[in-house]
Short mmCIF file of C-alpha atoms in Angstrom, two decimals:
data_model
loop_
_atom_site.label_atom_id
_atom_site.label_comp_id
_atom_site.label_asym_id
_atom_site.label_seq_id
_atom_site.Cartn_x
_atom_site.Cartn_y
_atom_site.Cartn_z
CA MET A 1 -2.11 27.62 17.11
CA ARG A 2 1.31 28.91 18.13
CA ASP A 3 1.55 26.19 20.79
CA MET A 4 0.75 23.56 18.18
CA ILE A 5 3.48 24.86 15.85
CA THR A 6 5.96 24.88 18.72
CA GLN A 7 4.97 21.33 19.63
CA LEU A 8 5.36 20.22 16.01
CA GLN A 9 8.80 21.80 15.79
CA LEU A 10 9.79 19.94 18.94
CA TYR A 11 8.61 16.62 17.53
CA LEU A 12 10.41 17.20 14.22
CA SER A 13 13.67 17.64 16.11
CA TYR A 14 13.54 13.92 16.98
CA PRO A 15 15.10 11.55 14.40
CA PHE A 16 12.37 8.90 14.75
CA VAL A 17 9.70 11.40 13.67
CA ARG A 18 11.71 12.33 10.58
CA TYR A 19 12.16 8.62 9.82
CA VAL A 20 8.39 8.08 9.98
CA LEU A 21 7.76 10.99 7.62
CA ILE A 22 10.33 9.71 5.10
CA VAL A 23 9.04 6.14 5.15
CA GLY A 24 5.40 7.23 5.08
CA THR A 25 5.94 9.53 2.12
CA LEU A 26 7.79 6.88 0.11
CA ILE A 27 5.22 4.18 0.82
CA ALA A 28 2.38 6.53 -0.09
CA LEU A 29 4.10 7.44 -3.36
CA CYS A 30 4.65 3.81 -4.38
CA SER A 31 1.15 2.76 -3.29
CA SER A 32 -0.57 5.47 -5.32
CA MET A 33 1.31 4.60 -8.51
CA LEU A 34 0.29 0.96 -8.26
CA GLY A 35 -3.20 1.84 -7.10
CA VAL A 36 -4.14 3.48 -10.41
CA ILE A 37 -3.19 0.33 -12.33
CA LEU A 38 -4.88 -2.07 -9.92
CA VAL A 39 -8.12 -0.07 -9.98
CA LEU A 40 -8.15 0.14 -13.78
CA LYS A 41 -7.47 -3.60 -14.09
CA ARG A 42 -10.36 -4.35 -11.70
CA PHE A 43 -7.88 -6.04 -9.39
CA SER A 44 -7.74 -3.54 -6.56
CA PHE A 45 -8.66 -6.15 -3.94
CA ILE A 46 -5.32 -7.89 -4.48
CA GLY A 47 -3.83 -5.49 -1.95
CA ASP A 48 -6.15 -6.80 0.74
CA GLY A 49 -5.40 -10.43 -0.10
CA LEU A 50 -1.64 -10.00 -0.13
CA SER A 51 -1.69 -7.94 3.07
CA HIS A 52 -3.34 -10.87 4.83
CA VAL A 53 -0.70 -13.19 3.41
CA ALA A 54 1.95 -10.85 4.83
CA PHE A 55 0.15 -11.01 8.18
CA GLY A 56 0.24 -14.82 8.11
CA ALA A 57 3.93 -14.78 7.17
CA MET A 58 4.64 -12.35 9.99
CA ALA A 59 2.92 -14.70 12.45
CA VAL A 60 5.04 -17.63 11.29
CA ALA A 61 8.21 -15.51 11.45
CA SER A 62 7.31 -14.50 15.01
CA ALA A 63 6.71 -18.12 15.98
CA LEU A 64 10.09 -19.07 14.51
CA LYS A 65 11.65 -16.14 16.40
CA LEU A 66 13.43 -14.83 13.32
CA ALA A 67 15.63 -11.80 13.94
CA ASP A 68 14.86 -10.19 10.56
CA GLN A 69 11.22 -10.96 9.78
CA THR A 70 11.20 -9.00 6.51
CA THR A 71 13.55 -11.52 4.86
CA PHE A 72 10.87 -14.15 5.45
CA ILE A 73 7.72 -12.08 4.89
CA MET A 74 8.88 -10.56 1.58
CA PRO A 75 9.55 -13.84 -0.34
CA VAL A 76 6.35 -15.45 0.99
CA THR A 77 4.23 -12.48 -0.10
CA ILE A 78 5.91 -12.37 -3.53
CA ILE A 79 5.29 -16.10 -4.03
CA ALA A 80 1.66 -15.58 -3.01
CA ALA A 81 1.35 -12.78 -5.57
CA ILE A 82 2.67 -15.07 -8.29
CA LEU A 83 0.36 -17.92 -7.28
CA LEU A 84 -2.57 -15.53 -7.08
CA LEU A 85 -1.91 -14.36 -10.62
CA ARG A 86 -1.69 -17.93 -11.92
CA THR A 87 -4.77 -19.06 -10.00
CA GLY A 88 -6.73 -16.03 -11.15
CA GLN A 89 -6.11 -17.06 -14.76
CA ASN A 90 -7.64 -20.48 -14.10
CA THR A 91 -11.18 -20.61 -15.47
CA LYS A 92 -12.26 -22.86 -12.58
CA ILE A 93 -11.24 -20.36 -9.91
CA LYS A 94 -11.96 -16.74 -10.80
CA GLY A 95 -9.68 -13.92 -9.68
CA ASP A 96 -12.00 -12.56 -6.97
CA ALA A 97 -12.55 -16.04 -5.54
CA ALA A 98 -8.80 -16.68 -5.45
CA VAL A 99 -8.19 -13.41 -3.59
CA ALA A 100 -10.98 -14.21 -1.09
CA MET A 101 -9.60 -17.71 -0.44
CA LEU A 102 -6.07 -16.41 0.06
CA SER A 103 -7.20 -13.49 2.22
CA VAL A 104 -9.41 -15.39 4.64
CA GLY A 105 -7.14 -18.43 4.82
CA SER A 106 -3.99 -16.41 5.57
CA LEU A 107 -5.76 -14.29 8.17
CA ALA A 108 -7.08 -17.36 9.98
CA VAL A 109 -3.76 -19.21 9.87
CA GLY A 110 -1.88 -16.13 11.03
CA TYR A 111 -4.12 -15.62 14.05
CA LEU A 112 -3.99 -19.33 14.91
CA VAL A 113 -0.19 -19.35 14.80
CA LEU A 114 0.06 -16.20 16.93
CA HIS A 115 -2.38 -17.67 19.44
CA LYS A 116 -0.55 -20.99 19.76
CA PHE A 117 3.05 -19.79 19.54
CA SER A 118 2.85 -16.24 20.82
CA THR A 119 6.01 -14.75 22.32
CA SER A 120 3.93 -12.14 24.16
CA ALA A 121 1.31 -12.34 26.88
CA ASN A 122 -0.93 -9.86 25.04
CA VAL A 123 -1.89 -11.83 21.92
CA SER A 124 -4.95 -9.68 21.16
CA GLY A 125 -2.84 -6.53 21.38
CA ASP A 126 -0.22 -7.95 19.01
CA VAL A 127 -2.85 -8.99 16.48
CA CYS A 128 -4.65 -5.62 16.68
CA SER A 129 -1.37 -3.72 16.25
CA THR A 130 -0.42 -5.80 13.21
CA LEU A 131 -3.83 -5.47 11.55
CA PHE A 132 -4.37 -1.77 12.18
CA GLY A 133 -0.84 -0.44 12.42
CA SER A 134 1.32 -0.19 15.51
CA THR A 135 3.68 2.05 17.38
CA ALA A 136 6.54 0.03 15.85
CA ILE A 137 6.59 2.60 13.06
CA LEU A 138 7.82 5.10 15.68
CA SER A 139 10.84 2.92 16.46
CA LEU A 140 12.26 2.70 12.93
CA THR A 141 16.00 2.37 12.72
CA GLU A 142 18.21 4.11 10.20
CA LYS A 143 18.87 0.75 8.55
CA GLU A 144 15.14 0.12 8.05
CA VAL A 145 14.68 3.60 6.60
CA TRP A 146 17.48 3.05 4.08
CA MET A 147 15.99 -0.33 3.14
CA CYS A 148 12.64 1.36 2.50
CA VAL A 149 14.37 4.04 0.42
CA ALA A 150 16.16 1.38 -1.65
CA LEU A 151 12.99 -0.65 -2.26
CA SER A 152 11.07 2.52 -3.17
CA VAL A 153 13.75 3.51 -5.69
CA VAL A 154 13.52 0.04 -7.26
CA VAL A 155 9.70 0.18 -7.46
CA ILE A 156 9.62 3.70 -8.93
CA GLY A 157 12.50 2.90 -11.29
CA VAL A 158 10.81 -0.22 -12.66
CA TYR A 159 7.54 1.66 -13.02
CA CYS A 160 9.15 4.51 -14.98
CA LEU A 161 11.32 2.18 -17.09
CA PHE A 162 8.41 0.05 -18.26
CA TYR A 163 5.77 2.79 -18.19
CA ASN A 164 4.68 2.42 -21.84
CA ARG A 165 4.33 -1.36 -21.61
CA ILE A 166 2.50 -1.14 -18.29
CA PHE A 167 0.15 1.40 -19.87
CA ALA A 168 -0.57 -0.99 -22.77
CA VAL A 169 -1.13 -3.99 -20.51
CA THR A 170 -3.40 -1.99 -18.21
CA PHE A 171 -5.83 -0.71 -20.85
CA ASP A 172 -5.91 -3.43 -23.52
CA GLU A 173 -4.11 -6.65 -22.69
CA ASN A 174 -5.21 -8.37 -25.90
CA PHE A 175 -3.91 -5.53 -28.08
CA ALA A 176 -0.65 -5.44 -26.11
CA ARG A 177 -0.24 -9.17 -26.66
CA ALA A 178 -0.92 -8.75 -30.38
CA THR A 179 1.85 -6.13 -30.63
CA GLY A 180 4.37 -8.60 -29.22
CA ILE A 181 4.38 -7.54 -25.56
CA ASN A 182 4.73 -10.45 -23.17
CA THR A 183 1.74 -9.52 -21.02
CA GLY A 184 2.32 -12.40 -18.62
CA VAL A 185 5.74 -11.05 -17.65
CA TYR A 186 4.43 -7.53 -17.00
CA ASN A 187 1.43 -8.79 -15.02
CA LEU A 188 3.86 -10.84 -12.97
CA LEU A 189 6.09 -7.80 -12.51
CA LEU A 190 3.15 -5.74 -11.27
CA ALA A 191 2.16 -8.50 -8.83
CA VAL A 192 5.69 -8.69 -7.41
CA ILE A 193 5.97 -4.90 -7.05
CA THR A 194 2.59 -4.83 -5.31
CA ALA A 195 3.79 -7.48 -2.86
CA VAL A 196 6.92 -5.43 -2.10
CA VAL A 197 4.90 -2.26 -1.45
CA ILE A 198 2.46 -4.12 0.80
CA VAL A 199 5.24 -5.54 2.96
CA MET A 200 6.72 -2.05 3.28
CA ALA A 201 3.34 -0.59 4.23
CA MET A 202 2.47 -3.15 6.92
CA SER A 203 4.28 -1.32 9.70
CA LEU A 204 2.77 2.02 8.68
CA VAL A 205 -0.95 1.35 8.34
CA GLY A 206 -1.36 -2.33 9.24
CA SER A 207 -2.61 -5.27 7.18
CA LEU A 208 -6.29 -4.32 7.08
CA LEU A 209 -5.75 -0.71 6.01
CA ILE A 210 -3.22 -1.19 3.20
CA SER A 211 -5.92 -1.40 0.52
CA ALA A 212 -7.14 2.07 1.50
CA LEU A 213 -3.67 3.50 0.98
CA ILE A 214 -3.61 1.94 -2.50
CA ILE A 215 -7.16 2.64 -3.65
CA PHE A 216 -8.38 5.97 -2.24
CA PRO A 217 -5.82 8.32 -3.87
CA ALA A 218 -6.39 6.64 -7.24
CA LEU A 219 -10.17 6.93 -6.97
CA SER A 220 -9.90 10.56 -5.88
CA ALA A 221 -7.73 11.44 -8.86
CA MET A 222 -10.03 9.60 -11.27
CA ARG A 223 -12.99 11.68 -10.13
CA ILE A 224 -11.63 14.86 -11.71
CA LEU A 225 -9.09 13.69 -14.33
CA ASP A 226 -9.39 11.34 -17.29
CA ASN A 227 -5.78 11.32 -18.50
CA PHE A 228 -3.71 8.29 -17.43
CA LYS A 229 -0.48 10.16 -16.79
CA GLY A 230 -2.35 13.00 -15.12
CA VAL A 231 -4.20 10.58 -12.85
CA ILE A 232 -0.94 8.91 -11.80
CA ILE A 233 0.79 12.21 -11.02
CA TYR A 234 -2.19 13.70 -9.18
CA SER A 235 -2.79 10.45 -7.30
CA ALA A 236 0.85 10.46 -6.16
CA VAL A 237 0.57 14.06 -4.96
CA LEU A 238 -2.65 13.35 -3.08
CA SER A 239 -1.25 10.21 -1.49
CA VAL A 240 1.92 11.92 -0.29
CA VAL A 241 0.00 14.92 1.09
CA CYS A 242 -2.51 12.65 2.86
CA ALA A 243 0.22 10.47 4.35
CA PHE A 244 2.23 13.46 5.52
CA SER A 245 -0.85 15.17 6.98
CA GLY A 246 -2.05 11.94 8.62
CA ILE A 247 1.30 11.35 10.30
CA ILE A 248 1.45 14.94 11.59
CA LEU A 249 -2.13 14.76 12.89
CA SER A 250 -1.48 11.41 14.57
CA ILE A 251 1.58 12.79 16.33
CA LEU A 252 -0.18 15.97 17.49
CA GLY A 253 -3.39 14.17 18.43
CA SER A 254 -1.82 10.96 19.81
CA SER A 255 -3.97 8.85 17.48
CA PRO A 256 -3.08 5.63 15.60
CA VAL A 257 -0.88 6.46 12.61
CA GLY A 258 -2.46 4.09 10.09
CA ALA A 259 -6.07 4.88 10.93
CA THR A 260 -5.38 8.62 10.86
CA ILE A 261 -3.79 8.44 7.40
CA VAL A 262 -6.74 6.43 6.07
CA ALA A 263 -9.21 8.89 7.63
CA VAL A 264 -7.48 11.77 5.80
CA ASP A 265 -7.59 9.74 2.56
CA ILE A 266 -11.33 9.17 3.02
CA ALA A 267 -11.98 12.87 3.66
CA VAL A 268 -10.00 13.83 0.55
CA PHE A 269 -11.92 11.25 -1.50
CA PHE A 270 -15.30 12.71 -0.47
CA VAL A 271 -14.10 16.20 -1.39
CA HIS A 272 -13.02 14.97 -4.82
CA TYR A 273 -16.24 12.97 -5.19
CA LEU A 274 -18.24 16.18 -4.77
CA LEU A 275 -15.88 18.08 -7.09
CA GLY A 276 -16.26 15.38 -9.71
CA TYR A 277 -20.02 15.52 -9.38
CA PHE A 278 -20.16 19.25 -10.05
CA LEU A 279 -17.54 19.09 -12.84
CA HIS A 280 -19.45 16.37 -14.68
CA ARG A 281 -22.69 18.33 -14.44
CA THR A 282 -21.22 21.40 -16.13
#
């Protein structure tokens, strides 16, 4: 145990480890706040769809050999979020079908582009790293950390500023519309914020695991709490603790960062599932 603590202290002395902890905590915080809303609106799978769009955009950016891929991936993912919202409102194409079409199509196109225009000899390794998280998170620069901090401040600020309206749109969209709230604008705002968080989270957990980061803390909190504000706060705490613990465990155990964080989230969910079961029986 003492050796492990000494090893952890050694790792924490390196700037790149501190950068990972800062970015991971901020992404987990933003993801959990959005996760509660997406789960309640029965639109939690949007995270998976948009993450695949981000993967496709990343593949195109790599093929174009862009120096700053985020400036390309972010607008494409935001546009996809807007189109997904509009398509989901079409009675001919339901929301779940739109997400499935976008998800599968983007994933296929992304892999095809990487295969045909790869800048690396190890295409399978690049794809696996992008889908499940990569060691790139361990090479974060100070500039990237500050960009993540800025985007997180914007996301949290918007969420807090429009909290009451987001609450109304989440629980009863028809009532919110009747009271004069422009529900379309706030749904659009939520879609854009979700896209921003997903792009930030890609390097941490990978495209295929982002949905877990969004959904599991929210579901865990909902198992034992039934108050909206309480669920959001507790979900944020759980998400941050799981992300921090997952990063520490991945460093000490030399395991993939993203998969380790998700594994911790799953374990916490099962604990809360059992707690919820016993609480509801009493």
